[in-house]
Amino acid sequence: QVCLYLLVACWGYHFAGDKAEGYFLDNLPDSDAFRIASALLFLHVLIAFLVKNVVLVRAVHKIVAPSRVDVSLRESGGQRAQAEFATCAVLLLCAYWAVANAIPFFSDFLALVGSLLSGPISFVLPAVFLMGALQREAGSSSAAGTFELSQRMEGQPDAAMSRMSSFSSQCRDAGRRLTRFDFV
């Protein structure tokens, strides 16, 4: 993903030079290329929304219809549960659209939030979650317990990799349980 963004940025600077705008579509003339790029960007945002907001939509669905939140498509009432889930997703999408269009400086605000939180979300939180999972597995919740755990695991790369593998398989299993759409 980073390589793709870098390619688009370099391509834009190659053609526009120092006159390149921060928003990609502002660099295109009003033509078919602009309309195609707009449609592709819309599809990208729509798919990214659906993928990234599954957990939030599930939480809203759990508030709206707690008895049907875990009903799969093949079970009795499954079609209604799937329709409710899809409705919650569409309503959240509409709410996000309304907020984005109601705030006049939304793009600047979004850039500020992204600048401030992108690093911690990408680099700090995964390490914190891993340490928390390792502490929980070791039965300790103190900083000293974390230090002892790291000391025990130092020099034992196989044990560390085994724990990481176990943790990633647990995350994968949890993700499967949270998936709401049954395609087959």
CSV table of C-alpha atoms in Angstrom, one decimal:
chain,number,residue,atom,x,y,z
A,1,GLN,CA,0.0,0.0,0.0
A,2,VAL,CA,2.8,2.4,0.8
A,3,CYS,CA,4.5,1.6,-2.5
A,4,LEU,CA,1.2,2.4,-4.4
A,5,TYR,CA,0.8,5.7,-2.6
A,6,LEU,CA,4.4,6.6,-3.2
A,7,LEU,CA,4.0,5.7,-6.9
A,8,VAL,CA,0.9,8.0,-7.2
A,9,ALA,CA,2.7,10.8,-5.3
A,10,CYS,CA,5.8,10.6,-7.5
A,11,TRP,CA,3.7,10.4,-10.6
A,12,GLY,CA,1.8,13.5,-9.6
A,13,TYR,CA,4.9,15.5,-8.7
A,14,HIS,CA,6.5,14.4,-12.0
A,15,PHE,CA,3.6,16.0,-14.0
A,16,ALA,CA,2.6,18.9,-11.7
A,17,GLY,CA,6.0,19.7,-10.0
A,18,ASP,CA,5.7,22.1,-7.1
A,19,LYS,CA,2.2,23.1,-8.2
A,20,ALA,CA,0.9,19.7,-7.1
A,21,GLU,CA,-2.1,19.9,-4.7
A,22,GLY,CA,-2.4,17.8,-1.6
A,23,TYR,CA,-5.7,16.2,-2.7
A,24,PHE,CA,-5.1,14.0,-5.7
A,25,LEU,CA,-8.3,14.9,-7.6
A,26,ASP,CA,-7.5,18.6,-7.5
A,27,ASN,CA,-4.6,18.0,-9.8
A,28,LEU,CA,-6.7,16.6,-12.6
A,29,PRO,CA,-8.5,18.7,-15.2
A,30,ASP,CA,-12.3,18.3,-15.5
A,31,SER,CA,-12.3,15.4,-18.0
A,32,ASP,CA,-13.1,11.7,-18.3
A,33,ALA,CA,-9.9,11.0,-16.3
A,34,PHE,CA,-11.3,13.1,-13.4
A,35,ARG,CA,-14.6,11.3,-13.5
A,36,ILE,CA,-13.0,7.8,-13.6
A,37,ALA,CA,-10.6,8.7,-10.8
A,38,SER,CA,-13.5,10.1,-8.7
A,39,ALA,CA,-15.5,6.9,-9.2
A,40,LEU,CA,-12.5,4.7,-8.3
A,41,LEU,CA,-11.8,6.8,-5.2
A,42,PHE,CA,-15.4,6.5,-4.2
A,43,LEU,CA,-15.3,2.7,-4.5
A,44,HIS,CA,-12.0,2.6,-2.6
A,45,VAL,CA,-13.5,4.6,0.3
A,46,LEU,CA,-16.7,2.5,0.3
A,47,ILE,CA,-14.9,-0.8,0.4
A,48,ALA,CA,-12.4,0.5,3.0
A,49,PHE,CA,-15.4,1.6,5.1
A,50,LEU,CA,-17.1,-1.7,4.9
A,51,VAL,CA,-13.9,-3.6,5.8
A,52,LYS,CA,-12.7,-1.4,8.6
A,53,ASN,CA,-16.1,-0.8,10.3
A,54,VAL,CA,-17.3,-4.3,10.7
A,55,VAL,CA,-16.7,-4.3,14.5
A,56,LEU,CA,-18.4,-0.9,15.0
A,57,VAL,CA,-21.4,-1.9,12.9
A,58,ARG,CA,-21.6,-5.2,14.9
A,59,ALA,CA,-21.6,-3.1,18.1
A,60,VAL,CA,-24.5,-0.9,16.8
A,61,HIS,CA,-26.3,-4.1,15.6
A,62,LYS,CA,-25.9,-5.5,19.1
A,63,ILE,CA,-27.6,-2.5,20.6
A,64,VAL,CA,-30.4,-2.5,18.0
A,65,ALA,CA,-31.2,-6.2,18.0
A,66,PRO,CA,-29.2,-8.1,20.6
A,67,SER,CA,-31.1,-11.4,20.0
A,68,ARG,CA,-30.1,-11.5,16.3
A,69,VAL,CA,-26.5,-10.3,16.4
A,70,ASP,CA,-25.0,-13.8,16.3
A,71,VAL,CA,-27.6,-15.4,13.9
A,72,SER,CA,-26.0,-16.6,10.7
A,73,LEU,CA,-27.6,-16.4,7.3
A,74,ARG,CA,-28.6,-20.1,7.2
A,75,GLU,CA,-30.3,-20.1,10.6
A,76,SER,CA,-33.9,-19.1,11.2
A,77,GLY,CA,-34.1,-15.3,11.1
A,78,GLY,CA,-30.7,-15.1,9.4
A,79,GLN,CA,-31.9,-13.0,6.5
A,80,ARG,CA,-33.5,-10.5,8.8
A,81,ALA,CA,-30.3,-10.4,10.9
A,82,GLN,CA,-28.2,-9.8,7.8
A,83,ALA,CA,-30.6,-7.1,6.6
A,84,GLU,CA,-30.4,-5.4,10.0
A,85,PHE,CA,-26.6,-5.5,9.9
A,86,ALA,CA,-26.5,-4.1,6.4
A,87,THR,CA,-28.9,-1.3,7.4
A,88,CYS,CA,-26.7,-0.4,10.4
A,89,ALA,CA,-23.7,-0.2,8.0
A,90,VAL,CA,-25.6,2.0,5.5
A,91,LEU,CA,-26.9,4.3,8.3
A,92,LEU,CA,-23.4,4.7,9.8
A,93,LEU,CA,-22.0,5.5,6.3
A,94,CYS,CA,-24.7,8.2,5.9
A,95,ALA,CA,-23.9,9.6,9.4
A,96,TYR,CA,-20.2,9.7,8.5
A,97,TRP,CA,-21.1,11.5,5.2
A,98,ALA,CA,-23.2,14.1,7.1
A,99,VAL,CA,-20.4,14.8,9.6
A,100,ALA,CA,-17.8,15.1,6.8
A,101,ASN,CA,-20.0,17.6,5.0
A,102,ALA,CA,-21.2,19.5,8.0
A,103,ILE,CA,-17.7,20.5,9.2
A,104,PRO,CA,-16.3,23.2,6.8
A,105,PHE,CA,-12.7,22.4,7.7
A,106,PHE,CA,-13.1,18.7,7.7
A,107,SER,CA,-10.2,17.9,5.4
A,108,ASP,CA,-7.8,20.0,7.4
A,109,PHE,CA,-9.1,18.4,10.6
A,110,LEU,CA,-8.7,14.9,9.2
A,111,ALA,CA,-5.2,15.7,8.1
A,112,LEU,CA,-4.4,16.9,11.7
A,113,VAL,CA,-5.9,13.8,13.3
A,114,GLY,CA,-4.1,11.5,10.8
A,115,SER,CA,-0.8,13.2,11.4
A,116,LEU,CA,-1.1,13.0,15.2
A,117,LEU,CA,-2.4,9.5,15.5
A,118,SER,CA,-1.0,7.6,12.5
A,119,GLY,CA,2.3,6.8,14.2
A,120,PRO,CA,0.9,5.7,17.5
A,121,ILE,CA,-1.8,3.6,15.9
A,122,SER,CA,0.7,1.9,13.5
A,123,PHE,CA,3.7,1.5,15.8
A,124,VAL,CA,2.8,1.9,19.5
A,125,LEU,CA,-0.5,0.1,19.8
A,126,PRO,CA,0.5,-3.2,18.3
A,127,ALA,CA,3.5,-3.4,20.7
A,128,VAL,CA,1.3,-2.5,23.6
A,129,PHE,CA,-1.3,-5.1,22.7
A,130,LEU,CA,1.4,-7.8,22.2
A,131,MET,CA,2.9,-7.0,25.6
A,132,GLY,CA,-0.6,-7.1,27.2
A,133,ALA,CA,-1.3,-10.4,25.6
A,134,LEU,CA,2.0,-11.8,26.7
A,135,GLN,CA,1.4,-10.5,30.3
A,136,ARG,CA,-2.0,-12.1,30.3
A,137,GLU,CA,-0.6,-15.4,29.1
A,138,ALA,CA,2.1,-15.2,31.8
A,139,GLY,CA,-0.5,-14.3,34.4
A,140,SER,CA,1.2,-11.0,35.3
A,141,SER,CA,-0.1,-7.4,35.0
A,142,SER,CA,2.8,-5.4,36.4
A,143,ALA,CA,5.7,-3.7,34.7
A,144,ALA,CA,8.0,-6.0,36.6
A,145,GLY,CA,6.1,-9.0,35.2
A,146,THR,CA,6.7,-7.6,31.7
A,147,PHE,CA,10.4,-7.2,32.4
A,148,GLU,CA,10.6,-10.7,33.8
A,149,LEU,CA,8.7,-12.1,30.8
A,150,SER,CA,11.1,-10.3,28.4
A,151,GLN,CA,14.1,-11.6,30.3
A,152,ARG,CA,12.7,-15.2,30.2
A,153,MET,CA,12.0,-15.0,26.5
A,154,GLU,CA,15.4,-13.4,25.7
A,155,GLY,CA,17.6,-15.9,24.1
A,156,GLN,CA,14.6,-18.2,23.4
A,157,PRO,CA,13.6,-17.1,19.9
A,158,ASP,CA,11.7,-20.4,19.3
A,159,ALA,CA,9.5,-19.7,22.4
A,160,ALA,CA,8.9,-16.1,21.4
A,161,MET,CA,7.9,-17.2,17.8
A,162,SER,CA,5.7,-19.9,19.3
A,163,ARG,CA,3.9,-17.3,21.5
A,164,MET,CA,3.6,-14.9,18.5
A,165,SER,CA,2.2,-17.7,16.4
A,166,SER,CA,-0.3,-18.6,19.1
A,167,PHE,CA,-1.3,-15.0,19.5
A,168,SER,CA,-1.8,-14.4,15.8
A,169,SER,CA,-3.9,-17.6,15.5
A,170,GLN,CA,-6.0,-16.4,18.4
A,171,CYS,CA,-6.5,-13.0,16.6
A,172,ARG,CA,-7.4,-14.9,13.4
A,173,ASP,CA,-10.0,-17.0,15.2
A,174,ALA,CA,-11.5,-13.9,16.9
A,175,GLY,CA,-11.7,-12.2,13.5
A,176,ARG,CA,-13.6,-15.2,12.1
A,177,ARG,CA,-16.0,-15.1,15.0
A,178,LEU,CA,-16.7,-11.4,14.4
A,179,THR,CA,-17.4,-11.8,10.7
A,180,ARG,CA,-21.0,-11.2,10.0
A,181,PHE,CA,-21.5,-12.0,6.3
A,182,ASP,CA,-21.9,-15.6,5.2
A,183,PHE,CA,-21.1,-15.7,1.5
A,184,VAL,CA,-21.3,-19.5,1.0
